[in-house]
mmCIF file of N, CA and C and ligand atoms in Angstrom:
data_model
loop_
_atom_site.group_PDB
_atom_site.id
_atom_site.type_symbol
_atom_site.label_atom_id
_atom_site.label_comp_id
_atom_site.label_asym_id
_atom_site.label_seq_id
_atom_site.Cartn_x
_atom_site.Cartn_y
_atom_site.Cartn_z
ATOM 1 N N MET A 510 151.932 32.937 77.736
ATOM 2 C CA MET A 510 151.408 34.054 78.514
ATOM 3 C C MET A 510 151.036 35.196 77.566
ATOM 4 N N ALA A 511 149.854 35.735 77.761
ATOM 5 C CA ALA A 511 149.405 36.827 76.907
ATOM 6 C C ALA A 511 150.141 38.118 77.265
ATOM 7 N N ILE A 512 150.421 38.914 76.264
ATOM 8 C CA ILE A 512 151.082 40.198 76.494
ATOM 9 C C ILE A 512 150.021 41.227 76.853
ATOM 10 N N LYS A 513 150.275 41.983 77.909
ATOM 11 C CA LYS A 513 149.352 43.042 78.302
ATOM 12 C C LYS A 513 149.733 44.304 77.526
ATOM 13 N N VAL A 514 148.754 44.867 76.840
ATOM 14 C CA VAL A 514 148.993 46.050 76.008
ATOM 15 C C VAL A 514 148.169 47.213 76.551
ATOM 16 N N SER A 515 148.827 48.352 76.791
ATOM 17 C CA SER A 515 148.075 49.525 77.263
ATOM 18 C C SER A 515 147.544 50.342 76.086
ATOM 19 N N HIS A 516 148.384 50.540 75.076
ATOM 20 C CA HIS A 516 147.993 51.326 73.908
ATOM 21 C C HIS A 516 148.649 50.759 72.655
ATOM 22 N N HIS A 517 148.001 51.019 71.539
ATOM 23 C CA HIS A 517 148.622 50.748 70.241
ATOM 24 C C HIS A 517 148.516 52.059 69.464
ATOM 25 N N LEU A 518 149.665 52.579 69.041
ATOM 26 C CA LEU A 518 149.714 53.855 68.330
ATOM 27 C C LEU A 518 149.907 53.583 66.845
ATOM 28 N N LEU A 519 148.966 54.051 66.038
ATOM 29 C CA LEU A 519 149.001 53.822 64.592
ATOM 30 C C LEU A 519 149.234 55.164 63.909
ATOM 31 N N LEU A 520 150.355 55.281 63.221
ATOM 32 C CA LEU A 520 150.718 56.554 62.604
ATOM 33 C C LEU A 520 150.764 56.434 61.086
ATOM 34 N N CYS A 521 149.986 57.275 60.433
ATOM 35 C CA CYS A 521 150.064 57.405 58.978
ATOM 36 C C CYS A 521 151.182 58.406 58.724
ATOM 37 N N ALA A 522 152.374 57.904 58.386
ATOM 38 C CA ALA A 522 153.556 58.759 58.340
ATOM 39 C C ALA A 522 154.107 58.969 56.938
ATOM 40 N N THR A 523 154.200 57.915 56.181
ATOM 41 C CA THR A 523 154.790 58.020 54.842
ATOM 42 C C THR A 523 153.882 57.299 53.848
ATOM 43 N N PRO A 524 152.683 57.828 53.649
ATOM 44 C CA PRO A 524 151.730 57.137 52.761
ATOM 45 C C PRO A 524 152.230 57.044 51.324
ATOM 46 N N ASN A 525 151.887 55.960 50.678
ATOM 47 C CA ASN A 525 152.294 55.747 49.282
ATOM 48 C C ASN A 525 151.865 56.897 48.389
ATOM 49 N N LYS A 526 150.645 57.364 48.592
ATOM 50 C CA LYS A 526 150.137 58.443 47.744
ATOM 51 C C LYS A 526 150.426 59.823 48.331
ATOM 52 N N ALA A 527 151.024 59.860 49.511
ATOM 53 C CA ALA A 527 151.425 61.110 50.166
ATOM 54 C C ALA A 527 150.327 62.161 50.127
ATOM 55 N N SER A 528 149.113 61.755 50.469
ATOM 56 C CA SER A 528 148.006 62.698 50.355
ATOM 57 C C SER A 528 147.670 63.424 51.649
ATOM 58 N N CYS A 529 148.230 63.038 52.769
ATOM 59 C CA CYS A 529 147.835 63.735 53.997
ATOM 60 C C CYS A 529 148.971 64.485 54.671
ATOM 61 N N CYS A 530 150.216 64.223 54.266
ATOM 62 C CA CYS A 530 151.304 64.941 54.920
ATOM 63 C C CYS A 530 152.552 64.937 54.054
ATOM 64 N N ASP A 531 153.455 65.827 54.399
ATOM 65 C CA ASP A 531 154.771 65.837 53.774
ATOM 66 C C ASP A 531 155.496 64.583 54.266
ATOM 67 N N PRO A 532 155.931 63.707 53.356
ATOM 68 C CA PRO A 532 156.574 62.463 53.798
ATOM 69 C C PRO A 532 157.803 62.680 54.669
ATOM 70 N N GLN A 533 158.481 63.817 54.500
ATOM 71 C CA GLN A 533 159.656 64.076 55.348
ATOM 72 C C GLN A 533 159.233 64.344 56.794
ATOM 73 N N ILE A 534 158.145 65.084 56.955
ATOM 74 C CA ILE A 534 157.641 65.332 58.314
ATOM 75 C C ILE A 534 157.125 64.020 58.905
ATOM 76 N N GLY A 535 156.420 63.251 58.072
ATOM 77 C CA GLY A 535 155.904 61.964 58.536
ATOM 78 C C GLY A 535 157.014 61.028 58.981
ATOM 79 N N ALA A 536 158.078 60.960 58.189
ATOM 80 C CA ALA A 536 159.195 60.081 58.539
ATOM 81 C C ALA A 536 159.859 60.545 59.832
ATOM 82 N N ALA A 537 159.980 61.861 60.004
ATOM 83 C CA ALA A 537 160.596 62.387 61.235
ATOM 84 C C ALA A 537 159.704 62.082 62.445
ATOM 85 N N SER A 538 158.401 62.189 62.273
ATOM 86 C CA SER A 538 157.474 61.889 63.372
ATOM 87 C C SER A 538 157.552 60.411 63.738
ATOM 88 N N TRP A 539 157.619 59.554 62.725
ATOM 89 C CA TRP A 539 157.704 58.113 62.971
ATOM 90 C C TRP A 539 158.997 57.770 63.717
ATOM 91 N N LYS A 540 160.103 58.392 63.318
ATOM 92 C CA LYS A 540 161.374 58.135 63.999
ATOM 93 C C LYS A 540 161.298 58.593 65.448
ATOM 94 N N ARG A 541 160.717 59.771 65.663
ATOM 95 C CA ARG A 541 160.605 60.298 67.036
ATOM 96 C C ARG A 541 159.723 59.383 67.876
ATOM 97 N N LEU A 542 158.641 58.887 67.289
ATOM 98 C CA LEU A 542 157.740 57.976 68.006
ATOM 99 C C LEU A 542 158.498 56.710 68.432
ATOM 100 N N LYS A 543 159.226 56.119 67.512
ATOM 101 C CA LYS A 543 159.979 54.897 67.832
ATOM 102 C C LYS A 543 161.027 55.167 68.904
ATOM 103 N N ASP A 544 161.759 56.281 68.753
ATOM 104 C CA ASP A 544 162.820 56.611 69.710
ATOM 105 C C ASP A 544 162.256 56.850 71.111
ATOM 106 N N LEU A 545 161.134 57.582 71.185
ATOM 107 C CA LEU A 545 160.540 57.883 72.492
ATOM 108 C C LEU A 545 160.036 56.625 73.191
ATOM 109 N N ILE A 546 159.422 55.741 72.448
ATOM 110 C CA ILE A 546 158.919 54.512 73.059
ATOM 111 C C ILE A 546 160.081 53.725 73.661
ATOM 112 N N LYS A 547 161.196 53.755 72.953
ATOM 113 C CA LYS A 547 162.386 53.065 73.469
ATOM 114 C C LYS A 547 162.974 53.806 74.672
ATOM 115 N N GLU A 548 163.173 55.125 74.511
ATOM 116 C CA GLU A 548 163.783 55.926 75.584
ATOM 117 C C GLU A 548 162.977 55.869 76.877
ATOM 118 N N LEU A 549 161.666 55.905 76.746
ATOM 119 C CA LEU A 549 160.799 55.933 77.928
ATOM 120 C C LEU A 549 160.431 54.532 78.409
ATOM 121 N N ARG A 550 161.010 53.532 77.787
ATOM 122 C CA ARG A 550 160.816 52.130 78.164
ATOM 123 C C ARG A 550 159.339 51.720 78.162
ATOM 124 N N LEU A 551 158.630 52.227 77.175
ATOM 125 C CA LEU A 551 157.194 51.908 77.088
ATOM 126 C C LEU A 551 156.948 50.523 76.510
ATOM 127 N N GLU A 552 157.998 49.866 76.053
ATOM 128 C CA GLU A 552 157.865 48.492 75.558
ATOM 129 C C GLU A 552 158.277 47.473 76.624
ATOM 130 N N SER A 553 158.541 47.976 77.825
ATOM 131 C CA SER A 553 158.987 47.085 78.889
ATOM 132 C C SER A 553 157.826 46.235 79.398
ATOM 133 N N HIS A 554 158.055 44.948 79.474
ATOM 134 C CA HIS A 554 157.022 44.046 79.992
ATOM 135 C C HIS A 554 156.845 44.212 81.503
ATOM 136 N N ALA A 555 157.762 44.954 82.132
ATOM 137 C CA ALA A 555 157.643 45.215 83.565
ATOM 138 C C ALA A 555 156.682 46.380 83.832
ATOM 139 N N ARG A 556 156.251 47.049 82.795
ATOM 140 C CA ARG A 556 155.350 48.199 82.948
ATOM 141 C C ARG A 556 153.970 47.677 83.400
ATOM 142 N N PRO A 557 153.494 48.100 84.577
ATOM 143 C CA PRO A 557 152.233 47.556 85.094
ATOM 144 C C PRO A 557 151.034 47.801 84.189
ATOM 145 N N GLU A 558 151.027 48.935 83.497
ATOM 146 C CA GLU A 558 149.877 49.259 82.627
ATOM 147 C C GLU A 558 149.869 48.422 81.359
ATOM 148 N N GLY A 559 151.002 47.821 81.040
ATOM 149 C CA GLY A 559 151.134 47.073 79.791
ATOM 150 C C GLY A 559 152.049 47.818 78.837
ATOM 151 N N ILE A 560 152.414 47.157 77.766
ATOM 152 C CA ILE A 560 153.343 47.769 76.818
ATOM 153 C C ILE A 560 152.603 48.675 75.837
ATOM 154 N N VAL A 561 153.369 49.558 75.197
ATOM 155 C CA VAL A 561 152.822 50.424 74.153
ATOM 156 C C VAL A 561 153.351 49.917 72.811
ATOM 157 N N LEU A 562 152.440 49.557 71.933
ATOM 158 C CA LEU A 562 152.811 49.100 70.599
ATOM 159 C C LEU A 562 152.746 50.272 69.638
ATOM 160 N N ARG A 563 153.533 50.211 68.576
ATOM 161 C CA ARG A 563 153.449 51.253 67.542
ATOM 162 C C ARG A 563 153.530 50.597 66.181
ATOM 163 N N SER A 564 152.740 51.143 65.244
ATOM 164 C CA SER A 564 152.756 50.653 63.873
ATOM 165 C C SER A 564 152.683 51.827 62.913
ATOM 166 N N LYS A 565 153.503 51.764 61.898
ATOM 167 C CA LYS A 565 153.412 52.761 60.818
ATOM 168 C C LYS A 565 152.447 52.177 59.798
ATOM 169 N N VAL A 566 151.405 52.922 59.501
ATOM 170 C CA VAL A 566 150.402 52.434 58.556
ATOM 171 C C VAL A 566 150.420 53.312 57.302
ATOM 172 N N ASP A 567 149.927 52.784 56.229
ATOM 173 C CA ASP A 567 149.971 53.541 54.982
ATOM 174 C C ASP A 567 148.909 54.634 54.948
ATOM 175 N N CYS A 568 147.710 54.320 55.400
ATOM 176 C CA CYS A 568 146.621 55.296 55.326
ATOM 177 C C CYS A 568 145.570 54.962 56.365
ATOM 178 N N LEU A 569 145.105 55.997 57.076
ATOM 179 C CA LEU A 569 144.041 55.827 58.073
ATOM 180 C C LEU A 569 142.710 56.388 57.579
ATOM 181 N N ARG A 570 142.618 56.620 56.278
ATOM 182 C CA ARG A 570 141.378 57.056 55.619
ATOM 183 C C ARG A 570 140.908 58.435 56.056
ATOM 184 N N ILE A 571 141.828 59.273 56.503
ATOM 185 C CA ILE A 571 141.507 60.666 56.812
ATOM 186 C C ILE A 571 142.014 61.519 55.647
ATOM 187 N N CYS A 572 143.282 61.318 55.324
ATOM 188 C CA CYS A 572 143.914 61.869 54.118
ATOM 189 C C CYS A 572 143.977 63.389 54.032
ATOM 190 N N GLU A 573 143.998 64.053 55.147
ATOM 191 C CA GLU A 573 144.310 65.479 55.184
ATOM 192 C C GLU A 573 144.719 65.828 56.611
ATOM 193 N N GLY A 574 145.550 66.848 56.717
ATOM 194 C CA GLY A 574 145.960 67.294 58.049
ATOM 195 C C GLY A 574 146.874 66.315 58.763
ATOM 196 N N GLY A 575 147.583 65.504 58.012
ATOM 197 C CA GLY A 575 148.465 64.527 58.624
ATOM 198 C C GLY A 575 149.807 65.121 59.014
ATOM 199 N N PRO A 576 150.691 64.316 59.526
ATOM 200 C CA PRO A 576 150.504 62.908 59.859
ATOM 201 C C PRO A 576 149.363 62.698 60.874
ATOM 202 N N ILE A 577 148.636 61.625 60.686
ATOM 203 C CA ILE A 577 147.509 61.285 61.555
ATOM 204 C C ILE A 577 147.950 60.182 62.516
ATOM 205 N N LEU A 578 147.586 60.348 63.783
ATOM 206 C CA LEU A 578 147.899 59.335 64.798
ATOM 207 C C LEU A 578 146.599 58.846 65.420
ATOM 208 N N LEU A 579 146.372 57.542 65.374
ATOM 209 C CA LEU A 579 145.216 56.931 66.045
ATOM 210 C C LEU A 579 145.710 56.246 67.306
ATOM 211 N N VAL A 580 145.116 56.627 68.422
ATOM 212 C CA VAL A 580 145.475 56.026 69.710
ATOM 213 C C VAL A 580 144.409 55.007 70.074
ATOM 214 N N TRP A 581 144.783 53.752 70.057
ATOM 215 C CA TRP A 581 143.910 52.653 70.463
ATOM 216 C C TRP A 581 144.250 52.280 71.901
ATOM 217 N N PRO A 582 143.330 51.964 72.773
ATOM 218 C CA PRO A 582 141.896 51.808 72.555
ATOM 219 C C PRO A 582 141.100 53.057 72.865
ATOM 220 N N ASP A 583 141.775 54.209 72.991
ATOM 221 C CA ASP A 583 141.091 55.420 73.434
ATOM 222 C C ASP A 583 140.190 56.037 72.372
ATOM 223 N N GLY A 584 140.369 55.637 71.124
ATOM 224 C CA GLY A 584 139.500 56.153 70.074
ATOM 225 C C GLY A 584 139.753 57.608 69.760
ATOM 226 N N ILE A 585 141.009 58.031 69.830
ATOM 227 C CA ILE A 585 141.358 59.431 69.577
ATOM 228 C C ILE A 585 142.293 59.509 68.377
ATOM 229 N N TRP A 586 141.940 60.414 67.464
ATOM 230 C CA TRP A 586 142.719 60.632 66.252
ATOM 231 C C TRP A 586 143.343 62.020 66.338
ATOM 232 N N TYR A 587 144.677 62.072 66.321
ATOM 233 C CA TYR A 587 145.364 63.358 66.359
ATOM 234 C C TYR A 587 145.764 63.782 64.950
ATOM 235 N N LYS A 588 145.776 65.112 64.741
ATOM 236 C CA LYS A 588 146.157 65.680 63.446
ATOM 237 C C LYS A 588 147.531 66.330 63.530
ATOM 238 N N LYS A 589 148.152 66.515 62.378
ATOM 239 C CA LYS A 589 149.433 67.233 62.263
ATOM 240 C C LYS A 589 150.431 66.817 63.337
ATOM 241 N N VAL A 590 150.674 65.528 63.400
ATOM 242 C CA VAL A 590 151.534 64.973 64.444
ATOM 243 C C VAL A 590 153.006 65.104 64.042
ATOM 244 N N THR A 591 153.562 66.248 64.383
ATOM 245 C CA THR A 591 154.979 66.523 64.133
ATOM 246 C C THR A 591 155.818 65.817 65.200
ATOM 247 N N PRO A 592 157.142 65.769 65.019
ATOM 248 C CA PRO A 592 157.984 65.170 66.066
ATOM 249 C C PRO A 592 157.779 65.833 67.437
ATOM 250 N N LYS A 593 157.608 67.146 67.462
ATOM 251 C CA LYS A 593 157.389 67.845 68.737
ATOM 252 C C LYS A 593 156.051 67.439 69.353
ATOM 253 N N ARG A 594 155.018 67.362 68.506
ATOM 254 C CA ARG A 594 153.701 66.984 69.033
ATOM 255 C C ARG A 594 153.695 65.544 69.537
ATOM 256 N N ILE A 595 154.391 64.666 68.833
ATOM 257 C CA ILE A 595 154.362 63.259 69.245
ATOM 258 C C ILE A 595 154.951 63.119 70.646
ATOM 259 N N GLU A 596 155.956 63.925 70.935
ATOM 260 C CA GLU A 596 156.562 63.869 72.268
ATOM 261 C C GLU A 596 155.554 64.301 73.336
ATOM 262 N N THR A 597 154.840 65.379 73.062
ATOM 263 C CA THR A 597 153.851 65.865 74.025
ATOM 264 C C THR A 597 152.711 64.855 74.172
ATOM 265 N N ILE A 598 152.262 64.293 73.064
ATOM 266 C CA ILE A 598 151.166 63.315 73.111
ATOM 267 C C ILE A 598 151.572 62.099 73.941
ATOM 268 N N ILE A 599 152.777 61.629 73.738
ATOM 269 C CA ILE A 599 153.213 60.448 74.499
ATOM 270 C C ILE A 599 153.339 60.786 75.983
ATOM 271 N N LYS A 600 153.948 61.907 76.292
ATOM 272 C CA LYS A 600 154.171 62.236 77.709
ATOM 273 C C LYS A 600 152.880 62.591 78.441
ATOM 274 N N LYS A 601 151.974 63.298 77.771
ATOM 275 C CA LYS A 601 150.747 63.720 78.468
ATOM 276 C C LYS A 601 149.602 62.725 78.312
ATOM 277 N N HIS A 602 149.361 62.241 77.106
ATOM 278 C CA HIS A 602 148.228 61.341 76.895
ATOM 279 C C HIS A 602 148.566 59.900 77.289
ATOM 280 N N ILE A 603 149.623 59.370 76.691
ATOM 281 C CA ILE A 603 149.915 57.950 76.898
ATOM 282 C C ILE A 603 150.413 57.676 78.323
ATOM 283 N N ILE A 604 151.274 58.522 78.833
ATOM 284 C CA ILE A 604 151.826 58.264 80.167
ATOM 285 C C ILE A 604 150.924 58.810 81.281
ATOM 286 N N LYS A 605 150.410 60.032 81.105
ATOM 287 C CA LYS A 605 149.618 60.637 82.186
ATOM 288 C C LYS A 605 148.114 60.492 82.005
ATOM 289 N N GLY A 606 147.684 59.986 80.844
ATOM 290 C CA GLY A 606 146.249 59.755 80.625
ATOM 291 C C GLY A 606 145.458 61.023 80.354
ATOM 292 N N LYS A 607 146.150 62.074 79.873
ATOM 293 C CA LYS A 607 145.457 63.341 79.617
ATOM 294 C C LYS A 607 145.538 63.701 78.137
ATOM 295 N N PRO A 608 144.514 63.351 77.360
ATOM 296 C CA PRO A 608 144.524 63.670 75.924
ATOM 297 C C PRO A 608 144.620 65.179 75.693
ATOM 298 N N LEU A 609 145.190 65.553 74.551
ATOM 299 C CA LEU A 609 145.388 66.966 74.214
ATOM 300 C C LEU A 609 144.292 67.396 73.244
ATOM 301 N N GLU A 610 143.250 67.986 73.800
ATOM 302 C CA GLU A 610 142.062 68.314 73.002
ATOM 303 C C GLU A 610 142.368 69.191 71.799
ATOM 304 N N LYS A 611 143.321 70.118 71.948
ATOM 305 C CA LYS A 611 143.589 71.076 70.866
ATOM 306 C C LYS A 611 144.108 70.411 69.599
ATOM 307 N N TRP A 612 144.634 69.213 69.693
ATOM 308 C CA TRP A 612 145.185 68.541 68.520
ATOM 309 C C TRP A 612 144.321 67.369 68.043
ATOM 310 N N ILE A 613 143.171 67.180 68.693
ATOM 311 C CA ILE A 613 142.315 66.045 68.317
ATOM 312 C C ILE A 613 141.522 66.396 67.068
ATOM 313 N N LEU A 614 141.579 65.510 66.102
ATOM 314 C CA LEU A 614 140.828 65.671 64.856
ATOM 315 C C LEU A 614 139.435 65.082 65.014
ATOM 316 N N LYS A 615 139.355 63.894 65.572
ATOM 317 C CA LYS A 615 138.062 63.276 65.824
ATOM 318 C C LYS A 615 138.213 62.177 66.855
ATOM 319 N N THR A 616 137.074 61.758 67.373
ATOM 320 C CA THR A 616 137.056 60.656 68.327
ATOM 321 C C THR A 616 136.037 59.632 67.849
ATOM 322 N N THR A 617 136.197 58.421 68.315
ATOM 323 C CA THR A 617 135.206 57.394 68.003
ATOM 324 C C THR A 617 134.227 57.346 69.168
ATOM 325 N N PRO A 618 133.087 56.698 69.003
ATOM 326 C CA PRO A 618 132.108 56.646 70.098
ATOM 327 C C PRO A 618 132.661 56.025 71.375
ATOM 328 N N GLN A 619 133.702 55.223 71.268
ATOM 329 C CA GLN A 619 134.280 54.576 72.442
ATOM 330 C C GLN A 619 135.332 55.446 73.102
ATOM 331 N N ALA A 620 135.509 56.674 72.637
ATOM 332 C CA ALA A 620 136.585 57.522 73.146
ATOM 333 C C ALA A 620 136.480 57.695 74.658
ATOM 334 N N ILE A 621 137.642 57.789 75.300
ATOM 335 C CA ILE A 621 137.658 57.979 76.748
ATOM 336 C C ILE A 621 137.175 59.387 77.056
ATOM 337 N N ASN A 622 136.735 59.578 78.271
ATOM 338 C CA ASN A 622 136.247 60.878 78.716
ATOM 339 C C ASN A 622 137.397 61.883 78.709
ATOM 340 N N LEU A 623 137.202 63.001 78.040
ATOM 341 C CA LEU A 623 138.262 64.000 77.916
ATOM 342 C C LEU A 623 138.357 64.927 79.116
ATOM 343 N N LYS A 624 137.391 64.876 80.009
ATOM 344 C CA LYS A 624 137.407 65.793 81.174
ATOM 345 C C LYS A 624 138.314 65.261 82.242
HETATM 346 S S1 FES B 1513 147.172 59.235 53.588
HETATM 347 FE FE1 FES B 1513 147.250 59.660 55.760
HETATM 348 S S2 FES B 1513 145.239 59.130 56.405
HETATM 349 FE FE2 FES B 1513 145.217 58.660 54.287
#
């Protein structure tokens, strides 16, 4: 049986070259992201929208204003994703479907409608 996935969150948190963020802030954001996904049961297969996957990546080719978070499939890249911001992004964007425009660095052409 195929797994239904609602979102995949890719966070550049502790890059090898540490060119986009303080690795301590990145590590704290990554920990908060993992903890929230668990606490909010976003990995539950009983979730009708599908599960939320998360991956820590080395570099998302932005390399400034990090930690950078890419939300797939929405095509939204968030900047300066601190532990506090990650909580707001998950609760408002991932759960309620309302992206936070003030923290968006860029979008891809496939980005969901922000209105
Ligand atoms: S080091 Fe974070 S996007 Fe490149």
